[in-house]
Amino acid sequence: MQGRKPKVIIDSVPGRVRIHVLMAVCVAVIAAGGCTSFWHGGADENDKDARLRELMKVPKPPDLIRDASIVQGMNTIQVDGVAAINGLAGTGAAAIPSVFRDQLLEEMRRHEVQDPNHFLELNETALVRVRAYVPPGARRGDPVDLKISSPPRTEVTDLHGGWMLESRLRHQQVLQSSVRQSEVMIVGTGPVLTRADHDPATDAAYRIEGRVLGGGRIQISRKLGLILRPEFQHVKMASAITDAINRRFYFFDGTTRRGIAKAIEDDYIEIEVHPRYRDNIGRMMAVVRAMGVAPESSATQTRLVNLGKRLSEPATSSDAALQLEGLGDSAIPTLLQGIKSSNPELRFYAAEALAYLDRPEAIEPLVEAAVQTSAFRHPALLALQGMEQQLAIEGLARLMNESSLETRYGAFCSIRRRPDGRQHLNGRVVGTTFRMYEVAPDGPAAVIVSLREKPEIVLMGRPQALQIGSFLMGPSGLILKNDSEKPGYLRISRFQAGQDDRLLIVPSSLAMVIEGIAEVGGGYGDVVAVLREAKKKGFLVDQLAIDPLPHSMRTYFRDDHHDGNDEEDAAPESDTALPIE
């Protein structure tokens, strides 16, 4: 038996049975593999044709674009980095060995900084972490605020007066137990405003954290888009939605008229921000999604009638206004009828939609809403801010004389953000790092300090002169005291180690004192700290407010309508709206 090969079992099967077994095996293999190459015109071929016809079938268009899509790109992206602060008056410290120091050294070597280790050992420097947020629709070159904080176990005692050297911020994510970084999304630099400069709390940690107002610059433009739901993913559907958007939203790029939408794939449409909505991208996307897909026809009039009815009902008025705004000029008569309503909510929604259609009839209802209803104040100012009408500027200027401080400052910021805003405001550069404005001379007096977008001091009305009892000590060796030889004047002096003493005599008016502080070498943080200390000691009589902008997420209560000049105007928003009474 040894050496004899085992006999194959199938060989012992009779021939007819063998054939039947082989045929069964072939059928099983063909069924399992889905192979239809052995037959033509069978049931499998019919199934394949049916599937192909199903794929070629164009989905039925939805009533509204939002029924077929979801938005992409409306999230805010957090970016982080590290930076070096220099120019500190001996309050810095050597950077303690850490992952942050290694990261900063790598950046410094990459940009050929000479002897970076020695630089980080000086007590005039400090290592800080930097964080910023890239908003939806951001364009390359847009400014953003930077938040800075000292890393754990730091020996730095105060960042006041420092300058943040250029830092590169990236989006960071932990993937598979390792940190992955994007390319550089923000580059930033600028003077530091510490939290202790504007916050009355005495926490020592406030001295080693702060912000650089408008110091970051976006490096990568962010794209917005619509992702089609699976049941609507078809090249013709993407094309139909793109055409619907471009019929309503287009602009001139200098040579041709161009729509804002572009179909990239059968399931993705890229959206460019329309210039009219640059300051309110969220509303633009809401309006786009509230548009119908079909072109205007005889059914449009029926839709306008239905939307007019919905506009007159509080529960549906907000959405009806968005849909009417999406229809464009054909909806103007319906919206004009809406602003005649006696209901402040219905009137506001109609006026807001008209404003984005740049209709002058929207101005007075929006001004009224900003004055009377705090929940509508922020969106009303935003709508007025983007209108091309000259009357919108006049309406905002009137709002700067209202009693509500946040209404006044919100109106000021809306004017300042406009391309033509600077010519309407009496602003001037003070020193090298901030601007000062004197506005609304006939309105209530107030002194306002900005913590967002731009370093600025706004003097509203006619603030009284500083009334210093004996002297006032400020940061960085600043001392303010009355001049014994010239009543109504103050002596501003600054004493710093290693620098010549500086002395200046100025009138005690607030504007002249602010300019005097800058002239002896003080920066924005010095001015803010002096104003806060003057208010604390009673030397500043008028109201001092820190960033009293209207809140953007207030809720309107239909059953509890009230005048906007109430305690809500002074409600603090985190650490960025801190009115000091």
Coordinates of C-alpha atoms in Angstrom, one line a residue:
M1 CA 0.0 0.0 0.0
Q2 CA 3.0 2.3 0.5
G3 CA 3.7 4.6 -2.4
R4 CA 0.2 4.2 -3.8
K5 CA -1.6 7.4 -4.4
P6 CA -5.1 7.7 -2.8
K7 CA -7.9 7.5 -5.3
V8 CA -9.9 10.6 -5.9
I9 CA -13.4 10.1 -4.6
I10 CA -15.1 11.5 -7.7
D11 CA -13.3 9.0 -9.9
S12 CA -15.4 6.3 -8.3
V13 CA -18.7 8.0 -9.2
P14 CA -20.3 6.8 -12.4
G15 CA -19.9 9.1 -15.4
R16 CA -23.5 10.3 -15.6
V17 CA -23.5 11.2 -11.9
R18 CA -20.1 13.0 -12.3
I19 CA -21.7 15.3 -15.0
H20 CA -24.6 16.1 -12.7
V21 CA -22.2 17.0 -9.8
L22 CA -20.1 19.2 -12.0
M23 CA -23.1 21.1 -13.4
A24 CA -24.4 21.7 -9.8
V25 CA -21.0 23.1 -8.8
C26 CA -20.9 25.4 -11.8
V27 CA -24.4 26.7 -11.0
A28 CA -23.5 27.3 -7.4
V29 CA -20.3 29.2 -8.4
I30 CA -22.2 31.4 -10.9
A31 CA -24.9 32.2 -8.4
A32 CA -22.4 33.1 -5.7
G33 CA -20.3 35.3 -8.0
G34 CA -23.2 37.1 -9.7
C35 CA -21.7 36.1 -13.1
T36 CA -24.1 36.3 -16.0
S37 CA -21.6 35.9 -18.8
F38 CA -22.9 32.4 -19.6
W39 CA -26.4 33.6 -20.4
H40 CA -27.8 36.6 -22.2
G41 CA -31.3 38.0 -21.9
G42 CA -32.1 36.1 -18.7
A43 CA -33.6 37.3 -15.4
D44 CA -30.3 38.7 -14.1
E45 CA -30.0 40.9 -17.2
N46 CA -33.4 42.2 -16.7
D47 CA -32.5 43.1 -13.1
K48 CA -29.4 44.9 -14.2
D49 CA -31.4 47.0 -16.7
A50 CA -33.9 47.8 -14.0
R51 CA -31.2 49.0 -11.7
L52 CA -29.6 51.1 -14.5
R53 CA -33.0 52.7 -15.2
E54 CA -33.4 53.4 -11.5
L55 CA -30.0 55.1 -11.4
M56 CA -30.8 57.2 -14.5
K57 CA -34.1 58.3 -13.1
V58 CA -34.1 62.0 -12.0
P59 CA -35.6 62.4 -8.5
K60 CA -38.7 64.5 -8.2
P61 CA -37.7 68.1 -7.2
P62 CA -38.4 69.0 -3.6
D63 CA -40.6 72.0 -2.7
L64 CA -37.6 73.7 -1.0
I65 CA -33.9 73.3 -1.3
R66 CA -33.6 72.5 2.4
D67 CA -35.8 69.4 1.8
A68 CA -33.0 68.0 -0.3
S69 CA -29.8 69.2 1.3
I70 CA -27.9 69.9 4.4
V71 CA -25.3 72.7 4.9
Q72 CA -21.6 72.1 5.0
G73 CA -19.0 74.5 6.4
M74 CA -21.1 76.4 8.9
N75 CA -19.0 75.2 11.9
T76 CA -16.4 77.3 13.6
I77 CA -12.9 75.9 13.5
Q78 CA -10.6 76.2 16.5
V79 CA -6.9 76.8 15.7
D80 CA -4.0 76.7 18.2
G81 CA -0.4 77.7 18.3
V82 CA 2.4 79.0 20.5
A83 CA 4.1 82.4 20.5
A84 CA 6.7 84.5 22.2
I85 CA 5.9 87.8 23.9
N86 CA 8.6 90.4 24.1
G87 CA 8.9 93.9 25.4
L88 CA 8.0 93.0 29.0
A89 CA 9.3 95.1 31.8
G90 CA 11.1 92.3 33.7
T91 CA 7.8 90.4 34.3
G92 CA 8.7 87.6 31.8
A93 CA 10.6 84.5 32.6
A94 CA 12.5 81.6 31.0
A95 CA 10.3 79.2 29.2
I96 CA 10.1 76.0 31.3
P97 CA 10.9 72.8 29.3
S98 CA 7.7 71.4 27.8
V99 CA 6.0 70.4 24.6
F100 CA 5.1 74.1 24.1
R101 CA 8.7 75.2 24.3
D102 CA 9.7 72.5 21.9
Q103 CA 7.0 73.6 19.5
L104 CA 8.0 77.2 19.7
L105 CA 11.7 76.4 19.2
E106 CA 10.8 74.4 16.1
E107 CA 8.9 77.4 14.7
M108 CA 11.7 79.8 15.5
R109 CA 14.4 77.6 13.9
R110 CA 12.1 77.1 10.8
H111 CA 12.1 80.9 10.4
E112 CA 15.9 81.2 11.1
V113 CA 15.6 83.1 14.4
Q114 CA 19.1 83.6 15.8
D115 CA 19.8 81.8 19.1
P116 CA 16.2 81.0 20.0
N117 CA 17.2 79.2 23.3
H118 CA 18.8 82.4 24.6
F119 CA 15.8 84.5 23.6
L120 CA 13.5 82.3 25.6
E121 CA 15.6 82.6 28.7
L122 CA 15.2 86.4 29.0
N123 CA 13.0 87.9 31.6
E124 CA 11.7 90.4 29.0
T125 CA 10.1 87.5 27.1
A126 CA 7.4 84.9 27.8
L127 CA 6.1 81.8 26.1
V128 CA 2.3 81.8 25.6
R129 CA -0.3 79.6 24.0
V130 CA -2.5 81.2 21.3
R131 CA -6.0 80.3 20.3
A132 CA -8.3 81.7 17.7
Y133 CA -11.5 80.7 15.8
V134 CA -12.0 80.6 12.0
P135 CA -15.6 81.6 11.3
P136 CA -17.7 80.1 8.5
G137 CA -17.1 81.7 5.1
A138 CA -13.9 83.4 6.2
R139 CA -11.8 84.8 3.4
R140 CA -8.0 85.0 3.2
G141 CA -6.9 88.2 4.9
D142 CA -9.9 88.6 7.2
P143 CA -8.9 89.8 10.7
V144 CA -9.7 87.7 13.8
D145 CA -9.0 88.2 17.6
L146 CA -6.4 86.0 19.3
K147 CA -6.7 84.7 22.8
I148 CA -3.5 84.1 24.7
S149 CA -2.7 82.3 27.9
S150 CA 0.4 81.2 29.8
P151 CA 1.1 77.4 29.9
P152 CA 0.9 75.5 33.3
R153 CA 3.8 76.0 35.8
T154 CA 4.9 79.3 34.2
E155 CA 7.0 81.7 36.1
V156 CA 5.8 84.7 34.1
T157 CA 4.0 87.3 36.4
D158 CA 2.5 89.9 34.0
L159 CA 2.1 90.2 30.2
H160 CA 1.0 93.8 30.3
G161 CA 2.7 96.0 27.7
G162 CA 4.0 93.0 25.8
W163 CA 4.0 92.4 22.0
M164 CA 3.2 89.0 20.6
L165 CA 5.7 88.1 17.9
E166 CA 4.4 86.4 14.8
S167 CA 2.7 83.1 15.5
R168 CA 1.2 80.5 13.2
L169 CA -1.9 78.7 14.2
R170 CA -3.2 75.4 12.9
H171 CA -6.2 73.1 13.5
Q172 CA -5.2 70.2 15.6
Q173 CA -6.9 66.8 16.0
V174 CA -5.9 63.6 17.8
L175 CA -6.1 60.7 15.4
Q176 CA -4.9 57.2 16.2
S177 CA -3.2 58.4 19.4
S178 CA -1.1 61.1 17.6
V179 CA -1.7 64.8 17.1
R180 CA -2.3 65.7 13.4
Q181 CA -2.0 69.4 12.3
S182 CA -3.5 71.2 9.4
E183 CA -1.6 73.7 7.3
V184 CA -1.3 77.2 8.7
M185 CA -4.8 78.8 9.0
I186 CA -4.0 82.0 10.9
V187 CA -0.9 84.1 11.2
G188 CA -1.0 86.7 14.0
T189 CA 1.0 89.4 15.8
G190 CA 0.3 92.5 17.8
P191 CA 0.1 94.2 21.2
V192 CA -1.3 92.3 24.2
L193 CA -4.3 93.5 26.2
T194 CA -4.3 91.5 29.4
R195 CA -7.5 90.5 31.2
A196 CA -6.3 92.4 34.3
D197 CA -6.3 95.6 32.3
H198 CA -10.1 95.6 31.9
D199 CA -11.3 93.2 34.6
P200 CA -11.7 94.6 38.1
A201 CA -11.0 91.2 39.7
T202 CA -7.6 90.9 41.4
D203 CA -6.9 87.3 40.4
A204 CA -3.2 87.0 39.5
A205 CA -4.0 84.7 36.7
Y206 CA -5.7 87.6 34.8
R207 CA -2.2 89.1 34.4
I208 CA -0.9 86.2 32.4
E209 CA -3.8 85.9 30.0
G210 CA -5.3 88.3 27.5
R211 CA -6.0 88.9 23.8
V212 CA -4.7 90.6 20.7
L213 CA -7.6 92.4 19.1
G214 CA -7.8 91.9 15.4
G215 CA -4.2 90.6 15.4
G216 CA -4.8 87.4 13.4
R217 CA -5.1 87.2 9.6
I218 CA -6.9 84.3 7.9
Q219 CA -4.6 82.4 5.5
I220 CA -7.0 80.0 3.9
S221 CA -10.5 80.9 2.6
R222 CA -13.2 78.6 3.9
K223 CA -15.8 77.1 1.5
L224 CA -19.5 76.7 2.1
G225 CA -21.7 74.1 0.4
L226 CA -24.8 72.0 0.2
I227 CA -24.7 68.3 0.5
L228 CA -27.6 66.6 -1.2
R229 CA -29.4 63.9 0.7
P230 CA -29.0 60.3 -0.8
E231 CA -32.4 60.2 -2.4
F232 CA -31.7 63.5 -4.3
Q233 CA -28.1 62.7 -5.4
H234 CA -28.3 63.1 -9.2
V235 CA -26.3 65.3 -11.6
K236 CA -29.5 66.8 -13.0
M237 CA -30.9 67.5 -9.5
A238 CA -27.6 69.2 -8.5
S239 CA -27.7 71.2 -11.7
A240 CA -31.4 72.2 -11.1
I241 CA -30.6 73.4 -7.5
T242 CA -27.5 75.3 -8.7
D243 CA -29.6 77.1 -11.4
A244 CA -32.3 78.0 -8.9
I245 CA -29.7 79.6 -6.6
N246 CA -28.0 81.5 -9.3
R247 CA -31.2 82.9 -10.7
R248 CA -31.6 84.7 -7.3
F249 CA -28.1 85.3 -6.1
Y250 CA -25.4 86.7 -8.5
F251 CA -22.9 89.5 -8.5
F252 CA -20.5 91.2 -10.9
D253 CA -16.9 90.2 -10.4
G254 CA -15.5 93.1 -12.4
T255 CA -16.1 91.6 -15.8
T256 CA -19.1 89.3 -15.9
R257 CA -22.2 88.4 -13.9
R258 CA -21.5 85.3 -11.9
G259 CA -23.8 83.2 -9.7
I260 CA -22.8 82.1 -6.2
A261 CA -23.4 78.4 -6.7
K262 CA -21.4 75.8 -8.5
A263 CA -22.2 72.1 -8.8
I264 CA -19.0 70.2 -8.0
E265 CA -20.4 66.6 -7.8
D266 CA -23.8 65.0 -8.1
D267 CA -24.1 65.3 -4.3
Y268 CA -22.3 68.6 -3.6
I269 CA -22.8 72.2 -4.5
E270 CA -20.3 74.8 -3.6
I271 CA -21.6 78.2 -2.4
E272 CA -19.7 81.5 -2.5
V273 CA -20.7 84.2 -0.1
H274 CA -22.8 87.0 -1.7
P275 CA -21.4 90.5 -0.9
R276 CA -24.7 91.6 0.6
Y277 CA -24.5 88.8 3.2
R278 CA -20.8 89.1 4.0
D279 CA -21.7 90.2 7.6
N280 CA -24.5 87.6 8.0
I281 CA -23.5 84.3 6.3
G282 CA -25.8 82.3 8.5
R283 CA -28.8 84.2 7.1
M284 CA -27.6 83.8 3.5
M285 CA -27.5 80.0 3.9
A286 CA -30.9 80.0 5.6
V287 CA -32.4 82.0 2.7
V288 CA -30.7 79.7 0.1
R289 CA -32.2 76.6 1.7
A290 CA -35.6 78.3 1.9
M291 CA -35.8 78.7 -1.8
G292 CA -37.8 76.6 -4.2
V293 CA -36.1 74.6 -7.0
A294 CA -38.6 75.2 -9.8
P295 CA -38.3 78.5 -11.8
E296 CA -40.9 81.1 -11.4
S297 CA -44.2 80.3 -13.1
S298 CA -47.9 80.8 -12.7
A299 CA -47.7 78.8 -9.5
T300 CA -45.4 81.5 -8.0
Q301 CA -48.4 83.8 -7.4
T302 CA -50.2 81.1 -5.5
R303 CA -47.1 80.6 -3.4
L304 CA -46.9 84.3 -2.7
V305 CA -50.4 84.3 -1.5
N306 CA -49.8 81.4 0.8
L307 CA -46.6 82.9 2.2
G308 CA -48.4 86.2 2.8
K309 CA -50.9 84.3 5.0
R310 CA -48.0 82.6 6.9
L311 CA -46.3 86.0 7.3
S312 CA -49.3 87.2 9.2
E313 CA -49.1 84.4 11.7
P314 CA -46.5 84.7 14.5
A315 CA -45.7 81.0 14.6
T316 CA -44.8 80.9 10.9
S317 CA -43.8 84.5 10.1
S318 CA -40.0 84.1 10.5
D319 CA -39.8 81.2 8.0
A320 CA -42.3 82.9 5.6
A321 CA -40.0 86.0 5.6
L322 CA -37.0 83.8 4.7
Q323 CA -38.9 82.2 1.8
L324 CA -40.1 85.6 0.6
E325 CA -36.6 86.9 0.7
G326 CA -35.5 83.9 -1.4
L327 CA -38.0 84.8 -4.0
G328 CA -36.5 88.2 -4.5
D329 CA -38.1 91.2 -6.1
S330 CA -41.4 89.4 -6.8
A331 CA -41.9 89.1 -3.0
I332 CA -41.5 92.9 -2.3
P333 CA -45.2 93.8 -2.4
T334 CA -46.0 91.0 0.1
L335 CA -43.3 92.1 2.5
L336 CA -44.3 95.8 2.2
Q337 CA -47.8 94.7 3.3
G338 CA -46.1 92.8 6.2
I339 CA -44.4 95.9 7.7
K340 CA -47.8 97.5 8.1
S341 CA -48.7 95.0 10.7
S342 CA -49.4 96.3 14.3
N343 CA -47.6 93.2 15.7
P344 CA -43.9 94.2 16.3
E345 CA -42.7 90.6 15.6
L346 CA -44.4 90.4 12.3
R347 CA -43.3 93.9 11.3
F348 CA -39.7 93.1 12.2
Y349 CA -39.4 89.9 10.1
A350 CA -40.9 91.6 7.1
A351 CA -38.6 94.6 7.5
E352 CA -35.5 92.4 8.0
A353 CA -36.2 90.6 4.7
L354 CA -36.8 93.9 2.9
A355 CA -33.5 95.2 4.2
Y356 CA -31.6 92.3 2.6
L357 CA -33.4 93.3 -0.6
D358 CA -32.1 96.8 -0.1
R359 CA -35.5 98.5 0.2
P360 CA -35.6 101.8 2.0
E361 CA -39.0 101.0 3.5
A362 CA -37.2 98.7 5.9
I363 CA -35.2 101.3 7.6
E364 CA -37.7 102.9 10.0
P365 CA -39.2 99.6 11.2
L366 CA -35.7 98.3 11.9
V367 CA -34.7 101.4 13.8
E368 CA -37.9 101.1 15.8
A369 CA -37.2 97.4 16.5
A370 CA -33.7 98.2 17.7
V371 CA -35.0 100.8 20.1
Q372 CA -38.0 99.0 21.5
T373 CA -37.2 95.2 21.5
S374 CA -33.9 93.9 22.8
A375 CA -34.4 90.5 21.1
F376 CA -34.5 92.2 17.7
R377 CA -31.7 94.7 18.3
H378 CA -28.7 92.7 17.1
P379 CA -30.3 91.4 13.8
A380 CA -31.9 94.8 13.1
L381 CA -28.5 96.5 13.4
L382 CA -26.9 93.8 11.2
A383 CA -29.5 94.3 8.5
L384 CA -29.1 98.1 8.6
Q385 CA -25.3 97.7 8.5
G386 CA -25.3 96.1 5.1
M387 CA -27.8 98.3 3.3
E388 CA -26.5 100.5 0.5
Q389 CA -29.1 103.1 1.2
Q390 CA -27.7 106.4 2.6
L391 CA -30.8 106.6 4.8
A392 CA -29.5 103.5 6.6
I393 CA -26.5 105.6 7.8
E394 CA -28.8 108.3 9.0
G395 CA -31.0 105.7 10.9
L396 CA -27.9 104.3 12.6
A397 CA -26.7 107.8 13.5
R398 CA -30.0 108.5 15.2
L399 CA -29.7 105.3 17.2
M400 CA -26.4 106.6 18.7
N401 CA -28.5 109.1 20.7
E402 CA -30.7 106.6 22.3
S403 CA -30.7 106.0 26.1
S404 CA -29.8 102.3 25.8
L405 CA -26.0 102.0 25.9
E406 CA -25.8 98.8 23.9
T407 CA -28.1 100.3 21.2
R408 CA -25.8 103.3 20.9
Y409 CA -22.6 101.3 20.7
G410 CA -24.1 98.7 18.5
A411 CA -25.2 101.4 16.0
F412 CA -21.7 102.9 16.2
C413 CA -20.1 99.5 15.4
S414 CA -22.5 99.0 12.5
I415 CA -21.5 102.3 11.0
R416 CA -17.8 101.6 11.6
R417 CA -18.0 98.2 9.8
R418 CA -19.4 99.7 6.7
P419 CA -17.1 100.4 3.8
D420 CA -18.1 104.1 3.9
G421 CA -18.3 104.2 7.7
R422 CA -15.1 105.9 8.5
Q423 CA -16.1 109.2 6.8
H424 CA -19.1 109.4 9.1
L425 CA -17.2 108.9 12.3
N426 CA -14.9 111.4 14.0
G427 CA -12.0 108.9 14.6
R428 CA -8.3 109.3 14.8
V429 CA -5.3 107.2 15.5
V430 CA -3.8 107.6 19.0
G431 CA -0.3 106.4 19.5
T432 CA 0.4 103.5 17.2
T433 CA -2.0 100.8 18.4
F434 CA -5.5 102.1 18.8
R435 CA -8.1 104.6 17.6
M436 CA -10.3 107.0 19.5
Y437 CA -13.7 108.3 18.5
E438 CA -15.8 111.2 19.7
V439 CA -19.4 110.7 18.5
A440 CA -23.0 111.6 19.3
P441 CA -22.3 114.9 21.1
D442 CA -25.9 115.5 21.9
G443 CA -26.5 112.0 23.4
P444 CA -25.9 110.7 26.9
A445 CA -22.2 110.6 28.0
A446 CA -20.4 107.3 28.2
V447 CA -16.9 106.0 27.8
I448 CA -16.7 102.6 25.9
V449 CA -13.7 100.2 25.6
S450 CA -13.6 97.6 22.9
L451 CA -12.6 94.0 23.5
R452 CA -13.4 92.7 20.0
E453 CA -12.3 93.3 16.5
K454 CA -10.4 96.5 17.0
P455 CA -8.7 98.3 19.9
E456 CA -10.7 101.5 20.2
I457 CA -12.0 104.0 22.8
V458 CA -15.3 105.6 22.0
L459 CA -16.4 108.8 23.8
M460 CA -20.1 109.3 23.5
G461 CA -21.8 112.5 24.3
R462 CA -19.6 114.9 26.2
P463 CA -17.9 113.1 29.1
Q464 CA -16.7 115.2 32.0
A465 CA -13.1 115.9 32.6
L466 CA -11.1 113.6 35.0
Q467 CA -11.4 114.8 38.6
I468 CA -8.3 113.4 40.2
G469 CA -8.2 114.0 44.0
S470 CA -4.5 113.6 44.6
F471 CA -2.9 111.3 42.1
L472 CA -3.7 108.1 40.1
M473 CA -1.2 105.3 39.7
G474 CA -1.4 103.4 36.4
P475 CA 0.6 100.5 35.1
S476 CA 4.1 100.7 33.5
G477 CA 5.2 103.6 35.7
L478 CA 2.3 105.9 34.8
I479 CA 1.3 108.6 37.3
L480 CA -1.5 111.2 36.8
K481 CA -1.8 114.1 39.2
N482 CA -3.2 117.6 39.2
D483 CA -0.9 120.4 38.0
S484 CA -0.5 122.8 40.9
E485 CA 0.4 125.7 38.6
K486 CA -2.4 125.3 36.0
P487 CA -5.9 124.5 37.3
G488 CA -7.8 122.2 35.0
Y489 CA -4.6 120.5 33.8
L490 CA -3.0 117.2 34.6
R491 CA 0.6 116.1 34.8
I492 CA 1.2 112.7 33.1
S493 CA 4.6 111.2 33.9
R494 CA 6.1 107.8 33.2
F495 CA 9.1 106.3 34.9
Q496 CA 10.6 103.0 33.6
A497 CA 13.9 101.4 34.3
G498 CA 16.4 101.8 31.6
Q499 CA 14.5 104.6 29.9
D500 CA 14.3 108.4 30.1
D501 CA 11.6 109.8 32.4
R502 CA 8.8 111.4 30.4
L503 CA 6.5 114.2 31.5
L504 CA 3.6 115.9 29.8
I505 CA 1.0 118.5 31.0
V506 CA -2.4 118.3 29.3
P507 CA -5.9 119.6 29.9
S508 CA -8.0 117.2 32.1
S509 CA -10.5 116.5 29.4
L510 CA -10.8 112.8 28.8
A511 CA -9.7 112.9 25.1
M512 CA -6.6 114.9 25.9
V513 CA -5.7 112.6 28.8
I514 CA -6.0 109.6 26.6
E515 CA -3.8 111.2 23.9
G516 CA -1.3 112.3 26.6
I517 CA -0.9 108.7 27.9
A518 CA -0.1 107.6 24.4
E519 CA 2.4 110.5 23.9
V520 CA 4.4 109.4 26.9
G521 CA 4.6 105.9 25.5
G522 CA 1.5 104.2 26.9
G523 CA -0.5 101.7 24.8
Y524 CA -4.1 100.6 24.6
G525 CA -3.7 98.4 27.7
D526 CA -2.4 101.4 29.7
V527 CA -5.3 103.6 28.7
V528 CA -7.8 100.9 29.5
A529 CA -6.2 100.2 32.9
V530 CA -6.1 103.9 33.8
L531 CA -9.8 104.4 32.9
R532 CA -10.8 101.4 35.0
E533 CA -8.8 102.6 37.9
A534 CA -10.2 106.2 37.6
K535 CA -13.7 104.8 37.6
K536 CA -13.0 102.6 40.6
K537 CA -11.7 105.6 42.6
G538 CA -14.5 107.9 41.4
F539 CA -12.3 110.2 39.3
L540 CA -14.3 109.2 36.2
V541 CA -17.8 110.5 36.7
D542 CA -19.5 109.2 33.5
Q543 CA -20.4 105.6 32.7
L544 CA -17.5 103.3 31.7
A545 CA -18.6 100.2 29.7
I546 CA -16.5 97.3 28.5
D547 CA -17.8 96.1 25.1
P548 CA -21.5 96.6 25.6
L549 CA -22.7 95.1 22.3
P550 CA -26.2 93.7 21.8
H551 CA -26.4 89.9 22.4
S552 CA -27.0 87.9 19.3
M553 CA -29.0 85.0 20.7
R554 CA -31.8 86.6 22.6
T555 CA -35.3 85.1 22.7
Y556 CA -38.4 87.0 21.9
F557 CA -41.3 86.2 24.2
R558 CA -44.5 87.0 22.4
D559 CA -46.6 87.2 25.6
D560 CA -44.2 89.5 27.4
H561 CA -43.3 92.3 25.0
H562 CA -41.6 95.1 26.8
D563 CA -39.5 98.2 26.0
G564 CA -35.9 97.5 25.3
N565 CA -34.5 100.1 27.8
D566 CA -34.4 97.7 30.8
E567 CA -32.0 95.8 32.9
E568 CA -31.3 93.4 30.0
D569 CA -29.3 96.1 28.4
A570 CA -26.7 95.8 31.1
A571 CA -26.6 92.0 31.3
P572 CA -23.0 90.8 31.0
E573 CA -22.1 88.2 28.4
S574 CA -19.3 86.1 29.7
D575 CA -16.2 88.3 30.1
T576 CA -16.7 90.4 27.1
A577 CA -19.6 92.6 28.1
L578 CA -18.9 94.1 31.5
P579 CA -20.6 97.5 32.1
I580 CA -19.0 99.2 35.0
E581 CA -21.5 101.3 36.9

